[in-house]
Amino acid sequence: MMFDIIIIGAGPAGATFARLAERHLNILLVEKSTDREKCCGGLVAPDAQKMLARFDLGIPKEIISDPQLFYVRSIDLETNREGKYQRHYTNINRRLLDQYLIKKLPSNVKHMAGGQYLGHRQENGEIIVSIRQNGEVAEHSCSVLVGADGAHSSVRKALYDDFHKIRKYLAIQGEYKLETSINHYAVFFDRGISDFYSWLIPKGDTVLVGGAFDERNNAKQKYKKLIEEVVSYGYSLGDPVRLDACYLLRPRLRDIKTGQGGVALIGEAAGLISPSSSEGLSYAYRSAYTLAKTLQEASAFDIKKYDRGILGLRINIFMKNIKGLFIYNSFLRNMIFKINIGTIKNAR
């Protein structure tokens, strides 16, 4: 079947681009999994909130998770120093947010659930995409193919085969029954566990505890050690509900790739995610918006124009890498904790 655009991946980047693309286009949105919890903290940061405001999108109350969080407790597990900093996140159920964005798709978008991208080829000026669904393989043609399939992007692999070169981590996140009330977002630093960071986020009657680990260095054991340290620091975790894992990119400028020819990459498939905080929703929304705008402003898709359009995101990631040099330097971080720069004081 012939489409103007085929999008691989129906997460925030893919669903947003499908919604923003021009309504006269015939679009196929392919979603591999329809019932999988993503290894995600589910916090909508201010930059992502700003993009939702630009789209005139609100977040329905059924997607909101309790409690709403007004500060982050930043803890160095090696020194037991910490700081509390005001932040303005919206605490959400990520799976429900993805489903909500799918419901907002216009009628010109065909949503294929349970479809797996197998590969593509160029033929007679068209892109032929192979997709498996319900055990059967079919070929669909399009003018533009969009890879929005996350950190472990199959579309990116088909273009560049550079996954082994990208700076990345294995994110492991467990959900546990909540035994005592927690009213903040906590982040943990411990070089014995990871040179990145770990997190704790309450979600109603459960709590998420996760971390970013070097998959080559006993990631499962590092996660087990993280849980032990979180509990020893005073957090009480109940029975485990489930455990999820996924790849998490921490991009440098050379890891950002926008595509080639008639194939474009958006969101984390392009390497667009914060290297200092791993916040990805704003990058997904902004790259999807930029690609949609690029297509609207040209009679034929120009990958170079899209690449120029994300210059601001490249600069942003460059600056976030510099920020990370301070956050993940143990000496500087503990100096900041010690002199209480920008911290919230307890009321008692």
Tab-separated table of C-alpha atoms in Angstrom:
chain	number	residue	atom	x	y	z
A	1	MET	CA	0.000	0.000	0.000
A	2	MET	CA	1.235	3.505	-0.824
A	3	PHE	CA	1.545	6.189	1.864
A	4	ASP	CA	2.991	9.687	1.808
A	5	ILE	CA	4.723	9.086	5.160
A	6	ILE	CA	5.421	5.980	7.227
A	7	ILE	CA	6.392	6.546	10.865
A	8	ILE	CA	8.083	3.797	12.842
A	9	GLY	CA	7.393	4.276	16.548
A	10	ALA	CA	4.248	5.662	18.192
A	11	GLY	CA	5.768	7.213	21.310
A	12	PRO	CA	5.794	10.968	22.013
A	13	ALA	CA	7.940	11.791	18.948
A	14	GLY	CA	6.108	9.619	16.423
A	15	ALA	CA	2.579	10.380	17.632
A	16	THR	CA	3.313	14.116	17.848
A	17	PHE	CA	4.743	14.265	14.338
A	18	ALA	CA	1.766	12.300	12.975
A	19	ARG	CA	-0.605	14.776	14.620
A	20	LEU	CA	1.264	17.875	13.402
A	21	ALA	CA	1.860	16.769	9.804
A	22	GLU	CA	-0.430	18.231	7.177
A	23	ARG	CA	-3.901	16.672	7.111
A	24	HIS	CA	-3.971	15.965	3.385
A	25	LEU	CA	-1.114	13.476	3.730
A	26	ASN	CA	-1.766	9.753	3.943
A	27	ILE	CA	0.221	8.578	6.974
A	28	LEU	CA	0.930	5.165	8.490
A	29	LEU	CA	2.011	5.110	12.150
A	30	VAL	CA	3.538	1.771	13.144
A	31	GLU	CA	3.611	0.767	16.812
A	32	LYS	CA	5.534	-2.367	17.736
A	33	SER	CA	4.111	-2.970	21.191
A	34	THR	CA	0.649	-2.061	22.416
A	35	ASP	CA	0.859	-3.226	26.030
A	36	ARG	CA	4.358	-2.531	27.325
A	37	GLU	CA	5.384	-0.312	30.206
A	38	LYS	CA	8.225	1.950	29.148
A	39	CYS	CA	11.196	2.259	31.488
A	40	CYS	CA	10.467	5.932	32.151
A	41	GLY	CA	10.109	8.085	35.240
A	42	GLY	CA	7.037	9.829	33.882
A	43	LEU	CA	7.893	13.396	34.870
A	44	VAL	CA	6.941	16.217	32.505
A	45	ALA	CA	9.658	18.853	32.911
A	46	PRO	CA	9.122	22.596	32.240
A	47	ASP	CA	10.584	22.437	28.709
A	48	ALA	CA	8.123	19.672	27.788
A	49	GLN	CA	5.286	21.600	29.453
A	50	LYS	CA	6.175	24.582	27.281
A	51	MET	CA	5.902	22.480	24.138
A	52	LEU	CA	2.519	21.094	25.216
A	53	ALA	CA	1.406	24.691	25.724
A	54	ARG	CA	2.533	25.536	22.172
A	55	PHE	CA	0.453	22.614	20.940
A	56	ASP	CA	-2.515	23.752	23.083
A	57	LEU	CA	-2.542	20.320	24.718
A	58	GLY	CA	-3.509	19.774	28.336
A	59	ILE	CA	-2.963	16.642	30.384
A	60	PRO	CA	-6.258	14.986	31.460
A	61	LYS	CA	-6.614	14.275	35.164
A	62	GLU	CA	-6.731	10.507	34.641
A	63	ILE	CA	-3.127	10.658	33.366
A	64	ILE	CA	-1.880	12.546	36.435
A	65	SER	CA	-0.117	10.532	39.141
A	66	ASP	CA	-0.069	11.503	42.811
A	67	PRO	CA	1.666	13.279	44.360
A	68	GLN	CA	2.654	16.325	42.390
A	69	LEU	CA	6.313	17.010	43.101
A	70	PHE	CA	7.741	20.440	43.918
A	71	TYR	CA	11.320	19.608	44.730
A	72	VAL	CA	14.086	17.173	43.993
A	73	ARG	CA	16.145	15.651	46.787
A	74	SER	CA	19.651	15.259	45.394
A	75	ILE	CA	21.713	12.729	47.366
A	76	ASP	CA	25.355	11.665	47.174
A	77	LEU	CA	25.322	8.133	48.591
A	78	GLU	CA	29.110	8.105	48.927
A	79	THR	CA	29.285	11.113	51.264
A	80	ASN	CA	25.692	11.210	52.604
A	81	ARG	CA	25.533	14.878	51.626
A	82	GLU	CA	22.388	16.168	49.974
A	83	GLY	CA	20.549	19.225	48.744
A	84	LYS	CA	16.883	20.011	48.112
A	85	TYR	CA	16.030	22.093	45.055
A	86	GLN	CA	12.724	23.470	43.836
A	87	ARG	CA	11.526	21.975	40.569
A	88	HIS	CA	8.229	22.153	38.693
A	89	TYR	CA	7.441	18.722	37.296
A	90	THR	CA	4.095	17.210	36.388
A	91	ASN	CA	3.926	13.642	37.677
A	92	ILE	CA	2.166	11.414	35.153
A	93	ASN	CA	1.517	7.837	34.089
A	94	ARG	CA	3.680	7.574	30.971
A	95	ARG	CA	1.757	4.682	29.408
A	96	LEU	CA	-1.508	6.616	29.709
A	97	LEU	CA	0.123	9.702	28.189
A	98	ASP	CA	1.216	7.667	25.154
A	99	GLN	CA	-2.313	6.309	24.784
A	100	TYR	CA	-3.742	9.827	25.038
A	101	LEU	CA	-1.495	11.069	22.230
A	102	ILE	CA	-2.631	8.163	20.054
A	103	LYS	CA	-6.264	9.149	20.658
A	104	LYS	CA	-5.455	12.673	19.404
A	105	LEU	CA	-4.396	11.404	15.968
A	106	PRO	CA	-6.335	12.888	13.036
A	107	SER	CA	-8.294	10.737	10.595
A	108	ASN	CA	-5.580	10.840	7.901
A	109	VAL	CA	-3.298	8.735	10.140
A	110	LYS	CA	-3.641	4.953	10.080
A	111	HIS	CA	-2.412	3.476	13.360
A	112	MET	CA	-0.920	-0.005	12.948
A	113	ALA	CA	-0.637	-1.667	16.370
A	114	GLY	CA	1.666	-4.650	16.769
A	115	GLY	CA	3.690	-3.870	13.649
A	116	GLN	CA	7.438	-4.543	13.517
A	117	TYR	CA	9.733	-2.695	11.131
A	118	LEU	CA	12.033	-5.179	9.357
A	119	GLY	CA	13.879	-2.903	6.948
A	120	HIS	CA	13.530	-0.640	3.943
A	121	ARG	CA	14.986	-0.069	0.501
A	122	GLN	CA	14.901	2.649	-2.156
A	123	GLU	CA	13.162	1.703	-5.393
A	124	ASN	CA	12.048	3.899	-8.311
A	125	GLY	CA	12.039	7.065	-6.203
A	126	GLU	CA	10.014	5.449	-3.433
A	127	ILE	CA	10.912	3.898	-0.095
A	128	ILE	CA	9.690	0.328	0.323
A	129	VAL	CA	9.212	-0.606	3.978
A	130	SER	CA	8.864	-4.201	5.199
A	131	ILE	CA	6.613	-4.636	8.236
A	132	ARG	CA	5.603	-7.787	10.109
A	133	GLN	CA	2.196	-7.867	11.757
A	134	ASN	CA	0.448	-10.917	13.212
A	135	GLY	CA	3.144	-13.176	11.782
A	136	GLU	CA	2.731	-11.915	8.214
A	137	VAL	CA	5.183	-9.682	6.336
A	138	ALA	CA	3.916	-6.978	4.001
A	139	GLU	CA	5.606	-4.223	2.023
A	140	HIS	CA	4.373	-0.640	2.053
A	141	SER	CA	5.748	2.239	-0.002
A	142	CYS	CA	6.135	5.886	0.961
A	143	SER	CA	7.870	9.106	0.003
A	144	VAL	CA	9.218	9.805	3.508
A	145	LEU	CA	10.138	7.310	6.224
A	146	VAL	CA	10.418	8.600	9.795
A	147	GLY	CA	12.300	6.724	12.503
A	148	ALA	CA	10.766	7.547	15.882
A	149	ASP	CA	11.553	4.197	17.480
A	150	GLY	CA	13.611	5.308	20.442
A	151	ALA	CA	17.142	4.729	21.687
A	152	HIS	CA	17.421	1.243	20.166
A	153	SER	CA	16.120	2.483	16.813
A	154	SER	CA	15.964	-0.140	14.079
A	155	VAL	CA	15.576	2.585	11.451
A	156	ARG	CA	18.756	4.286	12.636
A	157	LYS	CA	20.594	0.967	12.609
A	158	ALA	CA	19.541	0.439	8.995
A	159	LEU	CA	20.954	3.865	8.071
A	160	TYR	CA	24.136	4.097	10.139
A	161	ASP	CA	24.831	0.847	12.006
A	162	ASP	CA	26.411	2.964	14.761
A	163	PHE	CA	24.573	1.765	17.861
A	164	HIS	CA	27.779	0.308	19.291
A	165	LYS	CA	29.442	3.730	19.052
A	166	ILE	CA	26.784	5.796	20.839
A	167	ARG	CA	27.296	6.662	24.503
A	168	LYS	CA	24.502	4.791	26.236
A	169	TYR	CA	23.419	3.019	29.399
A	170	LEU	CA	21.120	0.183	30.350
A	171	ALA	CA	18.300	1.725	32.371
A	172	ILE	CA	16.780	-0.683	34.892
A	173	GLN	CA	13.680	0.430	36.779
A	174	GLY	CA	11.625	-1.411	39.351
A	175	GLU	CA	8.166	-0.581	40.671
A	176	TYR	CA	7.542	-1.315	44.351
A	177	LYS	CA	4.591	-1.053	46.686
A	178	LEU	CA	4.756	2.199	48.637
A	179	GLU	CA	4.954	1.556	52.382
A	180	THR	CA	5.406	5.131	53.654
A	181	SER	CA	4.474	8.446	52.066
A	182	ILE	CA	7.071	10.073	49.767
A	183	ASN	CA	6.383	13.597	48.510
A	184	HIS	CA	9.451	14.344	46.445
A	185	TYR	CA	11.561	13.189	43.521
A	186	ALA	CA	14.969	11.848	44.616
A	187	VAL	CA	18.141	11.433	42.581
A	188	PHE	CA	21.180	9.472	43.754
A	189	PHE	CA	24.850	9.659	42.869
A	190	ASP	CA	27.345	6.887	43.601
A	191	ARG	CA	30.359	6.241	41.395
A	192	GLY	CA	30.425	2.647	42.618
A	193	ILE	CA	27.043	2.152	40.947
A	194	SER	CA	27.141	4.439	37.922
A	195	ASP	CA	28.924	7.488	36.545
A	196	PHE	CA	25.446	8.791	35.626
A	197	TYR	CA	22.598	8.834	38.166
A	198	SER	CA	19.710	6.905	39.728
A	199	TRP	CA	16.201	8.016	40.699
A	200	LEU	CA	13.177	7.450	42.932
A	201	ILE	CA	9.702	8.712	41.980
A	202	PRO	CA	6.445	8.060	43.881
A	203	LYS	CA	3.448	7.043	41.753
A	204	GLY	CA	0.240	6.783	43.743
A	205	ASP	CA	0.459	3.631	45.865
A	206	THR	CA	3.754	2.547	44.277
A	207	VAL	CA	7.237	3.998	43.842
A	208	LEU	CA	9.657	3.744	40.919
A	209	VAL	CA	13.348	3.170	41.617
A	210	GLY	CA	15.711	3.080	38.661
A	211	GLY	CA	19.204	3.767	37.503
A	212	ALA	CA	21.419	4.044	34.425
A	213	PHE	CA	24.148	1.395	34.323
A	214	ASP	CA	27.037	0.269	32.184
A	215	GLU	CA	25.644	-2.922	30.659
A	216	ARG	CA	29.171	-4.347	30.401
A	217	ASN	CA	29.767	-4.055	34.151
A	218	ASN	CA	27.283	-6.290	35.995
A	219	ALA	CA	24.271	-4.006	35.517
A	220	LYS	CA	21.895	-6.310	37.418
A	221	GLN	CA	24.248	-6.462	40.391
A	222	LYS	CA	24.647	-2.676	40.300
A	223	TYR	CA	20.862	-2.320	40.396
A	224	LYS	CA	20.662	-4.678	43.365
A	225	LYS	CA	23.305	-2.579	45.138
A	226	LEU	CA	21.293	0.576	44.350
A	227	ILE	CA	18.189	-0.867	46.003
A	228	GLU	CA	20.214	-1.819	49.075
A	229	GLU	CA	21.652	1.693	49.364
A	230	VAL	CA	18.286	3.394	48.837
A	231	VAL	CA	16.787	1.283	51.630
A	232	SER	CA	19.758	1.865	53.927
A	233	TYR	CA	19.391	5.630	53.342
A	234	GLY	CA	15.914	5.488	54.856
A	235	TYR	CA	13.493	4.761	52.030
A	236	SER	CA	11.147	1.874	52.776
A	237	LEU	CA	10.243	-0.214	49.725
A	238	GLY	CA	7.418	-2.740	49.707
A	239	ASP	CA	6.930	-5.798	47.541
A	240	PRO	CA	8.162	-5.553	43.945
A	241	VAL	CA	5.479	-5.108	41.268
A	242	ARG	CA	7.576	-5.395	38.110
A	243	LEU	CA	10.994	-4.743	36.645
A	244	ASP	CA	11.662	-3.062	33.281
A	245	ALA	CA	14.809	-2.279	31.302
A	246	CYS	CA	15.683	-0.313	28.190
A	247	TYR	CA	18.581	1.525	26.602
A	248	LEU	CA	19.124	5.147	27.579
A	249	LEU	CA	21.275	7.434	25.472
A	250	ARG	CA	23.590	10.092	26.854
A	251	PRO	CA	24.459	11.793	23.576
A	252	ARG	CA	27.462	13.789	22.518
A	253	LEU	CA	27.201	15.972	19.430
A	254	ARG	CA	28.612	13.225	17.207
A	255	ASP	CA	25.803	10.896	18.360
A	256	ILE	CA	23.108	13.128	16.848
A	257	LYS	CA	22.009	11.907	13.414
A	258	THR	CA	18.992	13.273	11.573
A	259	GLY	CA	18.738	10.794	8.692
A	260	GLN	CA	19.564	10.762	5.025
A	261	GLY	CA	17.729	10.909	1.716
A	262	GLY	CA	14.020	10.405	2.341
A	263	VAL	CA	14.539	8.960	5.831
A	264	ALA	CA	14.401	11.225	8.892
A	265	LEU	CA	15.041	10.489	12.569
A	266	ILE	CA	13.302	12.256	15.445
A	267	GLY	CA	13.377	12.016	19.228
A	268	GLU	CA	15.779	9.619	20.854
A	269	ALA	CA	16.225	7.739	17.556
A	270	ALA	CA	18.103	10.843	16.407
A	271	GLY	CA	20.082	10.961	19.665
A	272	LEU	CA	17.974	13.821	20.992
A	273	ILE	CA	17.694	13.546	24.775
A	274	SER	CA	19.275	15.494	27.622
A	275	PRO	CA	22.752	14.146	28.470
A	276	SER	CA	22.575	15.725	31.926
A	277	SER	CA	19.116	14.650	33.144
A	278	SER	CA	17.936	12.105	30.505
A	279	GLU	CA	14.773	14.194	29.982
A	280	GLY	CA	13.447	13.264	26.562
A	281	LEU	CA	9.857	14.449	26.118
A	282	SER	CA	10.754	18.034	25.178
A	283	TYR	CA	13.283	16.809	22.580
A	284	ALA	CA	10.711	14.412	21.147
A	285	TYR	CA	8.136	17.203	20.817
A	286	ARG	CA	10.577	19.763	19.433
A	287	SER	CA	12.112	17.470	16.815
A	288	ALA	CA	8.662	16.259	15.730
A	289	TYR	CA	7.499	19.865	15.385
A	290	THR	CA	10.615	20.814	13.419
A	291	LEU	CA	10.218	17.917	10.996
A	292	ALA	CA	6.512	18.679	10.455
A	293	LYS	CA	7.340	22.331	9.804
A	294	THR	CA	10.105	21.339	7.361
A	295	LEU	CA	7.655	19.276	5.338
A	296	GLN	CA	5.066	22.051	5.366
A	297	GLU	CA	7.514	24.650	4.049
A	298	ALA	CA	8.879	22.665	1.092
A	299	SER	CA	7.336	21.009	-1.947
A	300	ALA	CA	9.719	18.064	-1.494
A	301	PHE	CA	11.341	16.793	1.673
A	302	ASP	CA	14.843	18.163	2.240
A	303	ILE	CA	16.775	16.335	4.975
A	304	LYS	CA	19.363	19.132	5.048
A	305	LYS	CA	16.687	21.666	5.911
A	306	TYR	CA	15.466	19.478	8.766
A	307	ASP	CA	19.051	19.073	9.954
A	308	ARG	CA	19.473	22.851	10.010
A	309	GLY	CA	16.164	23.145	11.843
A	310	ILE	CA	17.415	21.238	14.862
A	311	LEU	CA	20.501	23.430	15.307
A	312	GLY	CA	18.962	24.788	18.499
A	313	LEU	CA	18.639	21.258	19.868
A	314	ARG	CA	22.279	20.547	19.033
A	315	ILE	CA	23.344	23.672	20.922
A	316	ASN	CA	21.104	22.678	23.805
A	317	ILE	CA	22.695	19.219	24.041
A	318	PHE	CA	26.175	20.753	23.849
A	319	MET	CA	25.322	23.010	26.807
A	320	LYS	CA	23.754	20.128	28.740
A	321	ASN	CA	26.981	18.157	28.326
A	322	ILE	CA	28.866	21.076	29.880
A	323	LYS	CA	26.300	21.194	32.706
A	324	GLY	CA	26.869	17.491	33.236
A	325	LEU	CA	30.567	18.092	33.888
A	326	PHE	CA	29.543	19.929	37.064
A	327	ILE	CA	26.674	17.671	38.125
A	328	TYR	CA	28.687	14.471	37.789
A	329	ASN	CA	31.916	15.758	39.276
A	330	SER	CA	31.845	14.432	42.844
A	331	PHE	CA	34.035	17.204	44.277
A	332	LEU	CA	32.038	20.065	42.714
A	333	ARG	CA	28.696	18.470	43.559
A	334	ASN	CA	29.604	18.033	47.210
A	335	MET	CA	30.960	21.573	47.415
A	336	ILE	CA	27.575	22.808	46.208
A	337	PHE	CA	25.838	20.649	48.820
A	338	LYS	CA	28.188	21.880	51.538
A	339	ILE	CA	27.617	25.584	50.936
A	340	ASN	CA	23.859	25.115	50.291
A	341	ILE	CA	23.666	26.960	46.964
A	342	GLY	CA	20.015	27.331	45.968
A	343	THR	CA	18.746	24.772	48.477
A	344	ILE	CA	15.378	24.637	50.232
A	345	LYS	CA	15.562	24.839	54.011
A	346	ASN	CA	13.379	22.599	56.147
A	347	ALA	CA	10.432	24.283	57.882
A	348	ARG	CA	11.264	22.663	61.213
